[in-house]
Short mmCIF file of C-alpha atoms in Angstrom, two decimals:
data_model
loop_
_atom_site.label_atom_id
_atom_site.label_comp_id
_atom_site.label_asym_id
_atom_site.label_seq_id
_atom_site.Cartn_x
_atom_site.Cartn_y
_atom_site.Cartn_z
CA MET A 1 106.00 117.09 106.11
CA PRO A 2 102.46 115.79 106.15
CA LEU A 3 101.80 111.90 105.68
CA ILE A 4 102.16 110.19 102.37
CA LYS A 5 99.81 107.28 101.83
CA SER A 6 100.72 106.81 98.23
CA PHE A 7 103.55 106.75 95.92
CA ARG A 8 101.23 108.72 93.75
CA GLU A 9 100.88 111.61 96.25
CA LEU A 10 105.15 112.40 95.95
CA ASN A 11 105.84 115.42 94.15
CA VAL A 12 108.66 113.67 92.08
CA TYR A 13 106.29 110.87 90.76
CA GLN A 14 103.62 113.28 89.91
CA LEU A 15 106.23 115.39 87.95
CA ALA A 16 108.07 112.16 86.11
CA ARG A 17 104.38 110.93 85.54
CA GLN A 18 103.41 114.16 83.32
CA GLU A 19 106.66 114.31 81.71
CA THR A 20 106.66 110.34 80.23
CA GLN A 21 103.19 111.63 78.96
CA LYS A 22 104.69 114.75 77.11
CA ILE A 23 107.61 112.10 76.09
CA LEU A 24 105.10 110.05 74.80
CA LEU A 25 102.99 112.29 72.95
CA ARG A 26 106.39 114.21 71.68
CA SER A 27 107.66 110.74 69.99
CA ARG A 28 104.68 109.75 68.07
CA ASN A 29 105.68 111.84 65.80
CA PHE A 30 109.63 110.76 65.52
CA PRO A 31 110.25 109.25 62.28
CA VAL A 32 109.93 105.15 61.64
CA GLU A 33 113.63 104.58 61.55
CA GLU A 34 114.14 105.56 64.91
CA LYS A 35 111.52 103.06 66.71
CA TYR A 36 113.73 100.69 67.95
CA SER A 37 116.59 103.40 68.51
CA LEU A 38 115.57 106.26 70.18
CA THR A 39 111.55 106.30 69.94
CA ASP A 40 111.49 103.11 72.15
CA GLN A 41 114.66 104.22 74.37
CA ILE A 42 113.24 107.36 75.91
CA ARG A 43 109.89 106.07 76.30
CA ARG A 44 111.04 102.75 78.35
CA SER A 45 113.96 105.12 80.43
CA SER A 46 111.46 107.86 81.16
CA ARG A 47 108.44 105.42 81.99
CA ALA A 48 111.51 103.47 84.56
CA VAL A 49 111.83 106.27 86.19
CA LYS A 50 107.84 106.45 87.39
CA ALA A 51 107.91 102.76 87.78
CA MET A 52 111.40 102.90 90.03
CA ILE A 53 109.54 105.20 92.50
CA ALA A 54 106.75 103.77 92.73
CA GLU A 55 108.65 100.03 94.05
CA ALA A 56 110.92 102.19 96.12
CA TRP A 57 107.84 103.59 97.87
CA ALA A 58 106.44 99.91 98.30
CA ARG A 59 110.06 98.70 99.63
CA ARG A 60 110.86 101.33 102.19
CA ARG A 61 110.82 99.09 104.84
CA TYR A 62 114.55 98.27 103.99
CA ARG A 63 116.68 101.55 103.81
CA ALA A 64 119.06 100.12 101.52
CA VAL A 65 116.44 99.18 98.87
CA PHE A 66 114.76 102.02 99.00
CA ILE A 67 117.85 104.17 98.35
CA ASN A 68 119.47 101.48 95.41
CA LYS A 69 115.28 101.92 93.80
CA ILE A 70 115.80 105.68 93.60
CA ASP A 71 119.19 106.19 92.84
CA GLU A 72 118.25 103.62 89.57
CA ALA A 73 115.38 105.76 89.17
CA LEU A 74 118.17 108.69 88.71
CA GLY A 75 119.84 107.24 86.73
CA GLU A 76 117.08 106.35 84.27
CA ALA A 77 116.23 110.19 84.56
CA THR A 78 120.05 111.04 83.30
CA GLU A 79 119.21 108.75 80.87
CA THR A 80 116.39 110.20 79.67
CA GLN A 81 118.04 113.62 79.22
CA SER A 82 120.64 111.76 77.32
CA TRP A 83 117.82 110.99 75.19
CA LEU A 84 117.08 114.76 74.74
CA ASP A 85 120.12 115.38 73.83
CA ASP A 86 120.01 112.90 70.43
CA CYS A 87 116.49 114.41 70.33
CA LEU A 88 117.56 117.67 69.59
CA ASP A 89 121.11 117.03 67.76
CA CYS A 90 118.93 115.04 65.22
CA HIS A 91 116.20 118.13 64.76
CA TYR A 92 113.33 115.93 66.15
CA ILE A 93 112.53 118.67 69.04
CA SER A 94 113.20 122.22 68.72
CA THR A 95 115.14 123.72 71.24
CA SER A 96 112.79 125.31 73.43
CA GLU A 97 111.04 122.01 73.71
CA PHE A 98 114.53 120.40 74.67
CA ASN A 99 115.18 123.41 77.22
CA GLN A 100 111.79 122.59 78.92
CA MET A 101 111.82 119.15 79.16
CA ASP A 102 115.90 118.79 80.19
CA ALA A 103 114.71 121.54 82.67
CA ALA A 104 111.78 119.59 84.40
CA TRP A 105 114.21 115.66 83.73
CA GLN A 106 117.06 118.15 85.79
CA SER A 107 114.28 118.88 88.06
CA ILE A 108 113.21 115.28 88.86
CA GLY A 109 116.79 114.12 89.39
CA ALA A 110 117.16 117.04 91.95
CA MET A 111 114.45 116.02 93.65
CA LEU A 112 115.67 112.28 93.88
CA ASN A 113 119.01 113.08 95.03
CA LYS A 114 116.96 114.56 98.02
CA MET A 115 115.04 111.76 98.37
CA ILE A 116 118.60 109.41 98.86
CA SER A 117 119.94 112.22 101.20
CA ARG A 118 116.37 112.16 103.57
CA ALA A 119 116.11 108.37 103.12
CA ASP A 120 115.24 108.49 106.88
CA ASN A 121 112.19 110.77 106.39
CA PHE A 122 110.72 108.38 103.90
CA CYS A 123 112.00 104.73 105.78
CA GLY A 124 112.23 105.93 109.60
CA THR A 125 115.38 105.89 111.61
CA ARG A 126 116.23 102.28 111.79
CA GLU A 127 118.65 100.64 110.08
CA ASN A 128 117.67 97.74 107.79
#
């Protein structure tokens, strides 16, 4: 594994950033009445994933904190998938858009799970 110097170099951060941008752009067309319920919520949860990855990176000195932050990012990624279900159910996105977006967030979740299981690769082998 090459030496990573910044959270921005993590593939999972890059994918979360890319998928968050897709949500931001796509949600501009959601109905006005969804502003505070669906639109703000899916934007918040998707943005939280990358923010928590960045915070976990900054706190990787402490293995337990790193794992906790990555686990919180996983929860937000899964929440984003739940909001995508609502977008599909309300016909705000097409089935093909849903399938692509959901698959990307599923991949993000898998990458986060792998980070948790390999926390020592990010934090070192010492217990904190």
